[in-house]
Amino acid sequence: MLPRIQQLFLLLLGVSGAICLENGLARTPPMGWMSWERFRCNTDCMAYPDECISDKLFREIADAMSSDGYADVGYEYLIIDDCWLAHNRDANGKLQPDASRFPNGMLDLSDYIHSKGLKFGLYEDYGNFTCAGYPGIIGHMEDDANTFASWGVDYVKLDGCYAHLHDMDIGYPAFGDYLNRTGRPMVYSCSWPVYQEFNGIKPDYEAIIKTCNLWRNYGDIQDSWNDVLSIIDYYASKQDEIIPHAGPGHWNDPDMLIIGNYGLSKDQSKAQMALWSVMASPLIMSNDLRSIGAEFKAILQNKKVIAVNQDPLGMQGRRVYQSDSVEVWTRPITPVQDGQYSYAVVVLNRRTDGTPYRFSQSLQKLGLTNPAGYAFEELFDGVTHGELLPSDNLDVRVNPSGVKMFRAELKAKAEDTNHRPLIFPVGY
Ligand code: GLA
């Protein structure tokens, strides 16, 4: 039985018959785990039985997500990326997984993932082939949407290799419509804008936000701090254009969290977690949850940081200050009063000169202007910094290639305290 809200959305869809995204999903950025960045297209189960793209890998990750606390803090989608398919469709033209690596079939694996209280995501490609060369959905869109529904898929990542760039404007909405028509709510993740943008075509974001729950804007994340920086620089350089498209049900996607892999230090991991949360980005990990270090697990499971990411206003944050290789990013969050927001504030030190950098700027300069001020709490250390007025300085030391991340909760005006409660949207 579908939750009532989803039934209502599906009913509205049926009545309007419109091609638009009304699946009621992803009201906050999706959270989960995806295989690509960490496990790529390793199909050699003889040589790498623990790492190859296989039924075994996904069952073990499902076990870790449910038993090691990830599901409890909100990571719910387990998403199988490229290289799960057989090289050919079956005799009826239906998609089929590689038989040796997925001997029990997709429905059995999906049932297992669901039995762990998780949701099941699957990768495909709007094109002739997936990026790794497996069958794409062109020519089979309706059948493939139905196949996904019959396998209990809850989330579809639709890539854009081997596709005509202008066809995407028709094809992505058409496949979204087929997904909706199955009657099974499936989060729809698109790569439509990134392929167009990188080939000099201006993406039609008005159409994209009506079609997709999330979409990739930029290239694939790689396992390095430099790559994390290049991603945040891209989002900062385009922030005026990109930020307005984010909101409940539709999100910009800067790609996976690589925390716990080879490339990021502990401080850099905090930085990725903080910046992705301020950017209202999906929190989709790609790492080995079976062997991840305790310090990385703690960063990924930091509830206060996750609460910023999942803030119900769904407003994407921006870079508001840059000097001496130090940046400040802010995101408006709840509670709200009299047109004043609370904020998440991230001070990012990109410097590498070996000692914590002292940052000191007035709140006003960072755009925090609530006359009654804010209560400041650092979210990784749990240290409160008291109440600061707009004229006060935020004065902190930040490790090299690291962050301090604050929740700055606005203070109510003294005379209004009894009459105007701070507004927390329902469900907060
Ligand atoms: C593209 C996508 C990646 C991943 C690979 C799989 O590069 O951007 O996220 O899905 O394809 O081949």
Short mmCIF file of C-alpha atoms in Angstrom, two decimals, residues 32-339:
data_model
loop_
_atom_site.label_atom_id
_atom_site.label_comp_id
_atom_site.label_asym_id
_atom_site.label_seq_id
_atom_site.Cartn_x
_atom_site.Cartn_y
_atom_site.Cartn_z
CA GLY A 32 22.07 6.44 0.09
CA TRP A 33 24.96 4.52 -1.40
CA MET A 34 26.02 3.91 -5.01
CA SER A 35 28.64 1.56 -6.43
CA TRP A 36 30.32 3.58 -9.17
CA GLU A 37 33.03 5.78 -7.65
CA ARG A 38 34.46 3.08 -5.40
CA PHE A 39 33.81 -0.16 -7.33
CA ARG A 40 33.59 1.08 -10.95
CA CYS A 41 33.09 -1.63 -13.56
CA ASN A 42 34.94 -4.46 -11.90
CA THR A 43 33.33 -7.57 -13.39
CA ASP A 44 36.12 -10.04 -12.57
CA CYS A 45 34.64 -12.03 -9.72
CA MET A 46 37.25 -14.76 -10.07
CA ALA A 47 40.11 -12.41 -9.25
CA TYR A 48 38.17 -9.95 -7.04
CA PRO A 49 35.29 -11.81 -5.39
CA ASP A 50 34.77 -9.09 -2.77
CA GLU A 51 34.87 -6.12 -5.12
CA CYS A 52 33.20 -7.14 -8.36
CA ILE A 53 29.77 -5.79 -9.32
CA SER A 54 27.69 -8.70 -8.08
CA ASP A 55 24.79 -9.90 -5.99
CA LYS A 56 27.26 -10.63 -3.17
CA LEU A 57 28.62 -7.08 -3.06
CA PHE A 58 25.18 -5.49 -2.85
CA ARG A 59 23.91 -7.90 -0.19
CA GLU A 60 26.97 -7.17 1.93
CA ILE A 61 26.55 -3.42 1.49
CA ALA A 62 22.85 -3.75 2.38
CA ASP A 63 23.87 -5.60 5.55
CA ALA A 64 26.34 -2.86 6.47
CA MET A 65 23.87 -0.05 5.75
CA SER A 66 21.22 -1.59 7.95
CA SER A 67 23.36 -2.93 10.78
CA ASP A 68 26.02 -0.22 11.12
CA GLY A 69 23.75 2.76 11.67
CA TYR A 70 23.64 4.27 8.16
CA ALA A 71 19.96 3.52 7.60
CA ASP A 72 19.14 4.90 11.03
CA VAL A 73 20.51 8.35 10.13
CA GLY A 74 18.77 8.46 6.74
CA TYR A 75 20.88 6.65 4.11
CA GLU A 76 18.13 4.63 2.47
CA TYR A 77 18.76 4.05 -1.27
CA LEU A 78 21.19 1.30 -2.28
CA ILE A 79 21.90 2.06 -5.94
CA ILE A 80 23.54 -0.34 -8.37
CA ASP A 81 25.46 1.64 -10.99
CA ASP A 82 26.71 0.51 -14.40
CA CYS A 83 27.88 -3.03 -15.30
CA TRP A 84 25.07 -5.06 -13.74
CA LEU A 85 23.59 -5.96 -17.13
CA ALA A 86 24.20 -8.87 -19.46
CA HIS A 87 25.58 -7.75 -22.81
CA ASN A 88 22.34 -8.76 -24.54
CA ARG A 89 18.65 -8.49 -23.81
CA ASP A 90 16.76 -11.78 -23.41
CA ALA A 91 14.82 -13.48 -26.22
CA ASN A 92 11.80 -11.22 -25.50
CA GLY A 93 13.87 -8.06 -25.57
CA LYS A 94 13.79 -7.70 -21.80
CA LEU A 95 16.74 -6.37 -19.80
CA GLN A 96 18.55 -9.07 -17.85
CA PRO A 97 21.38 -8.96 -15.33
CA ASP A 98 24.66 -10.76 -15.95
CA ALA A 99 23.74 -14.32 -15.01
CA SER A 100 27.01 -15.32 -13.42
CA ARG A 101 27.31 -12.25 -11.21
CA PHE A 102 23.58 -12.02 -10.36
CA PRO A 103 22.59 -15.69 -10.24
CA ASN A 104 19.39 -15.03 -8.25
CA GLY A 105 18.04 -12.34 -10.59
CA MET A 106 17.14 -8.75 -9.75
CA LEU A 107 13.85 -9.32 -7.96
CA ASP A 108 15.48 -11.60 -5.42
CA LEU A 109 18.21 -9.03 -4.75
CA SER A 110 15.61 -6.27 -4.57
CA ASP A 111 13.61 -8.28 -2.03
CA TYR A 112 16.74 -8.72 0.05
CA ILE A 113 17.49 -4.99 -0.02
CA HIS A 114 13.89 -4.22 0.94
CA SER A 115 14.00 -6.80 3.73
CA LYS A 116 16.76 -4.70 5.28
CA GLY A 117 14.48 -1.66 5.36
CA LEU A 118 16.32 -0.07 2.42
CA LYS A 119 15.25 1.06 -1.04
CA PHE A 120 16.59 -0.26 -4.32
CA GLY A 121 18.15 1.87 -7.07
CA LEU A 122 19.30 0.83 -10.53
CA TYR A 123 21.35 2.46 -13.31
CA GLU A 124 20.48 2.63 -16.98
CA ASP A 125 21.25 4.96 -19.88
CA TYR A 126 19.18 7.03 -22.26
CA GLY A 127 21.10 5.93 -25.32
CA ASN A 128 22.10 2.89 -27.32
CA PHE A 129 24.54 1.76 -24.64
CA THR A 130 25.42 2.52 -21.04
CA CYS A 131 28.71 4.36 -20.59
CA ALA A 132 30.43 1.01 -20.03
CA GLY A 133 28.87 -0.51 -23.17
CA TYR A 134 25.85 -2.49 -21.90
CA PRO A 135 22.39 -2.22 -23.51
CA GLY A 136 20.72 1.21 -23.20
CA ILE A 137 16.98 1.90 -23.10
CA ILE A 138 16.47 3.45 -26.56
CA GLY A 139 13.74 1.55 -28.40
CA HIS A 140 12.60 -0.16 -25.18
CA MET A 141 11.60 2.68 -22.89
CA GLU A 142 8.12 1.54 -21.92
CA ASP A 143 9.17 -2.09 -21.44
CA ASP A 144 12.20 -1.10 -19.40
CA ALA A 145 10.16 1.17 -17.10
CA ASN A 146 7.78 -1.75 -16.53
CA THR A 147 10.68 -4.12 -15.92
CA PHE A 148 12.08 -1.76 -13.28
CA ALA A 149 8.69 -1.57 -11.59
CA SER A 150 8.35 -5.38 -11.66
CA TRP A 151 11.75 -5.66 -9.94
CA GLY A 152 10.69 -3.29 -7.17
CA VAL A 153 13.05 -0.50 -8.21
CA ASP A 154 12.67 2.67 -6.12
CA TYR A 155 15.27 4.90 -7.79
CA VAL A 156 16.49 5.08 -11.39
CA LYS A 157 19.76 6.74 -12.40
CA LEU A 158 19.49 7.42 -16.13
CA ASP A 159 22.83 8.27 -17.70
CA GLY A 160 23.36 9.90 -21.11
CA CYS A 161 26.20 8.13 -22.96
CA TYR A 162 25.69 7.12 -26.60
CA ALA A 163 22.67 9.42 -26.96
CA HIS A 164 21.89 12.38 -29.21
CA LEU A 165 22.09 15.51 -27.10
CA HIS A 166 19.01 17.23 -28.50
CA ASP A 167 16.94 14.04 -28.27
CA MET A 168 17.38 14.21 -24.50
CA ASP A 169 14.85 17.07 -24.32
CA ILE A 170 12.20 14.64 -25.49
CA GLY A 171 13.63 11.35 -24.23
CA TYR A 172 14.24 12.15 -20.56
CA PRO A 173 10.66 13.45 -20.02
CA ALA A 174 9.25 10.51 -22.00
CA PHE A 175 11.02 7.96 -19.83
CA GLY A 176 9.95 9.87 -16.71
CA ASP A 177 6.39 9.58 -17.94
CA TYR A 178 6.75 5.83 -18.47
CA LEU A 179 8.11 5.54 -14.93
CA ASN A 180 5.11 7.44 -13.57
CA ARG A 181 2.70 5.33 -15.57
CA THR A 182 3.96 2.15 -13.93
CA GLY A 183 2.27 3.38 -10.74
CA ARG A 184 5.41 2.59 -8.74
CA PRO A 185 7.04 5.68 -7.22
CA MET A 186 10.65 5.79 -8.42
CA VAL A 187 13.09 8.64 -7.78
CA TYR A 188 14.32 9.79 -11.18
CA SER A 189 17.97 10.84 -11.39
CA CYS A 190 19.00 12.38 -14.71
CA SER A 191 22.31 13.19 -16.40
CA TRP A 192 20.56 15.31 -19.03
CA PRO A 193 22.03 18.75 -18.17
CA VAL A 194 25.65 17.68 -17.74
CA TYR A 195 25.93 16.14 -21.20
CA GLN A 196 24.31 19.17 -22.81
CA GLU A 197 26.26 21.77 -20.83
CA PHE A 198 29.58 20.07 -21.60
CA ASN A 199 28.75 20.09 -25.30
CA GLY A 200 27.79 23.74 -25.49
CA ILE A 201 23.99 23.34 -25.28
CA LYS A 202 22.19 25.43 -22.68
CA PRO A 203 20.10 23.01 -20.57
CA ASP A 204 16.39 23.76 -20.32
CA TYR A 205 16.21 23.75 -16.55
CA GLU A 206 12.52 24.64 -16.52
CA ALA A 207 11.87 21.29 -18.21
CA ILE A 208 14.49 19.45 -16.17
CA ILE A 209 13.04 20.40 -12.79
CA LYS A 210 9.61 19.26 -13.96
CA THR A 211 11.01 15.90 -15.05
CA CYS A 212 13.78 14.81 -12.69
CA ASN A 213 14.13 14.55 -8.92
CA LEU A 214 17.85 15.18 -9.24
CA TRP A 215 20.33 15.77 -12.03
CA ARG A 216 24.05 15.85 -12.57
CA ASN A 217 25.43 19.27 -13.55
CA TYR A 218 29.12 18.47 -13.67
CA GLY A 219 31.66 15.70 -14.41
CA ASP A 220 32.29 12.52 -12.45
CA ILE A 221 33.85 12.82 -9.02
CA GLN A 222 37.28 11.18 -8.68
CA ASP A 223 39.06 10.10 -5.51
CA SER A 224 40.95 13.30 -4.67
CA TRP A 225 40.69 16.56 -2.75
CA ASN A 226 41.48 18.49 -5.92
CA ASP A 227 38.48 16.98 -7.55
CA VAL A 228 36.23 17.93 -4.63
CA LEU A 229 37.55 21.49 -4.95
CA SER A 230 36.94 21.55 -8.70
CA ILE A 231 33.32 20.51 -8.08
CA ILE A 232 32.65 23.18 -5.49
CA ASP A 233 34.33 25.76 -7.71
CA TYR A 234 32.00 24.79 -10.54
CA TYR A 235 28.93 25.17 -8.33
CA ALA A 236 30.20 28.49 -6.95
CA SER A 237 30.98 29.87 -10.41
CA LYS A 238 27.47 29.02 -11.61
CA GLN A 239 25.63 29.59 -8.36
CA ASP A 240 23.30 32.34 -9.52
CA GLU A 241 22.16 30.16 -12.39
CA ILE A 242 22.05 26.80 -10.63
CA ILE A 243 20.77 27.48 -7.10
CA PRO A 244 17.22 28.59 -8.00
CA HIS A 245 16.50 25.18 -9.51
CA ALA A 246 16.94 23.31 -6.23
CA GLY A 247 14.01 22.70 -3.90
CA PRO A 248 11.84 19.97 -2.41
CA GLY A 249 11.47 17.25 -5.03
CA HIS A 250 14.24 18.49 -7.36
CA TRP A 251 17.96 18.82 -6.61
CA ASN A 252 21.26 19.65 -8.23
CA ASP A 253 23.60 16.65 -7.87
CA PRO A 254 27.36 17.28 -7.55
CA ASP A 255 27.96 13.49 -7.45
CA MET A 256 28.90 10.99 -4.77
CA LEU A 257 30.47 11.33 -1.33
CA ILE A 258 33.93 9.76 -1.47
CA ILE A 259 34.48 9.84 2.29
CA GLY A 260 36.23 6.72 3.60
CA ASN A 261 38.13 5.94 0.38
CA TYR A 262 41.78 6.58 -0.51
CA GLY A 263 41.82 10.26 -1.44
CA LEU A 264 40.52 12.40 1.44
CA SER A 265 42.03 13.06 4.85
CA LYS A 266 39.78 13.33 7.89
CA ASP A 267 39.62 17.12 7.58
CA GLN A 268 38.94 16.94 3.86
CA SER A 269 36.19 14.41 4.54
CA LYS A 270 34.52 16.80 6.97
CA ALA A 271 34.83 19.45 4.28
CA GLN A 272 33.07 17.34 1.65
CA MET A 273 30.30 16.43 4.10
CA ALA A 274 29.86 20.07 5.15
CA LEU A 275 29.88 21.51 1.63
CA TRP A 276 27.54 18.86 0.22
CA SER A 277 25.16 19.61 3.09
CA VAL A 278 25.28 23.35 2.51
CA MET A 279 24.74 22.79 -1.23
CA ALA A 280 21.57 20.75 -0.46
CA SER A 281 23.19 17.93 -2.41
CA PRO A 282 22.08 14.33 -2.42
CA LEU A 283 24.21 12.43 0.11
CA ILE A 284 25.02 9.31 -1.90
CA MET A 285 28.10 7.58 -0.53
CA SER A 286 30.40 5.49 -2.71
CA ASN A 287 32.79 3.65 -0.43
CA ASP A 288 33.35 0.27 1.15
CA LEU A 289 31.05 0.23 4.16
CA ARG A 290 32.34 -3.22 5.13
CA SER A 291 35.77 -1.89 6.08
CA ILE A 292 35.44 1.89 6.49
CA GLY A 293 37.38 3.57 9.33
CA ALA A 294 35.50 4.66 12.44
CA GLU A 295 36.47 8.33 11.99
CA PHE A 296 34.95 8.42 8.49
CA LYS A 297 31.83 6.59 9.63
CA ALA A 298 31.35 9.21 12.35
CA ILE A 299 31.60 12.01 9.77
CA LEU A 300 29.07 10.32 7.48
CA GLN A 301 26.72 9.72 10.39
CA ASN A 302 26.93 13.18 11.96
CA LYS A 303 23.25 13.84 12.66
CA LYS A 304 23.60 17.59 13.07
CA VAL A 305 25.28 17.96 9.70
CA ILE A 306 22.72 15.65 8.10
CA ALA A 307 19.93 17.80 9.60
CA VAL A 308 21.36 20.76 7.69
CA ASN A 309 21.43 18.73 4.48
CA GLN A 310 17.86 17.60 5.06
CA ASP A 311 16.52 21.00 6.13
CA PRO A 312 12.86 21.17 5.05
CA LEU A 313 13.15 24.55 3.34
CA GLY A 314 15.29 22.83 0.69
CA MET A 315 17.21 26.00 -0.16
CA GLN A 316 20.64 25.45 -1.71
CA GLY A 317 23.51 27.43 -0.17
CA ARG A 318 26.15 29.56 -1.83
CA ARG A 319 29.68 30.90 -1.53
CA VAL A 320 29.43 34.35 0.09
CA TYR A 321 33.04 35.20 0.91
CA GLN A 322 36.45 34.46 -0.58
CA SER A 323 39.83 35.83 0.44
CA ASP A 324 43.33 34.42 1.07
CA SER A 325 42.18 30.95 -0.01
CA VAL A 326 39.55 30.96 2.70
CA GLU A 327 35.88 30.79 1.77
CA VAL A 328 32.58 31.01 3.56
CA TRP A 329 29.48 29.20 2.33
CA THR A 330 26.04 29.80 3.85
CA ARG A 331 22.68 28.11 3.49
CA PRO A 332 19.35 29.49 4.76
CA ILE A 333 17.65 26.95 7.02
CA THR A 334 14.86 26.72 9.58
CA PRO A 335 13.77 28.22 11.90
CA VAL A 336 12.58 31.35 10.10
CA GLN A 337 10.99 34.49 11.50
CA ASP A 338 9.93 37.81 10.01
CA GLY A 339 11.73 37.09 6.78
#
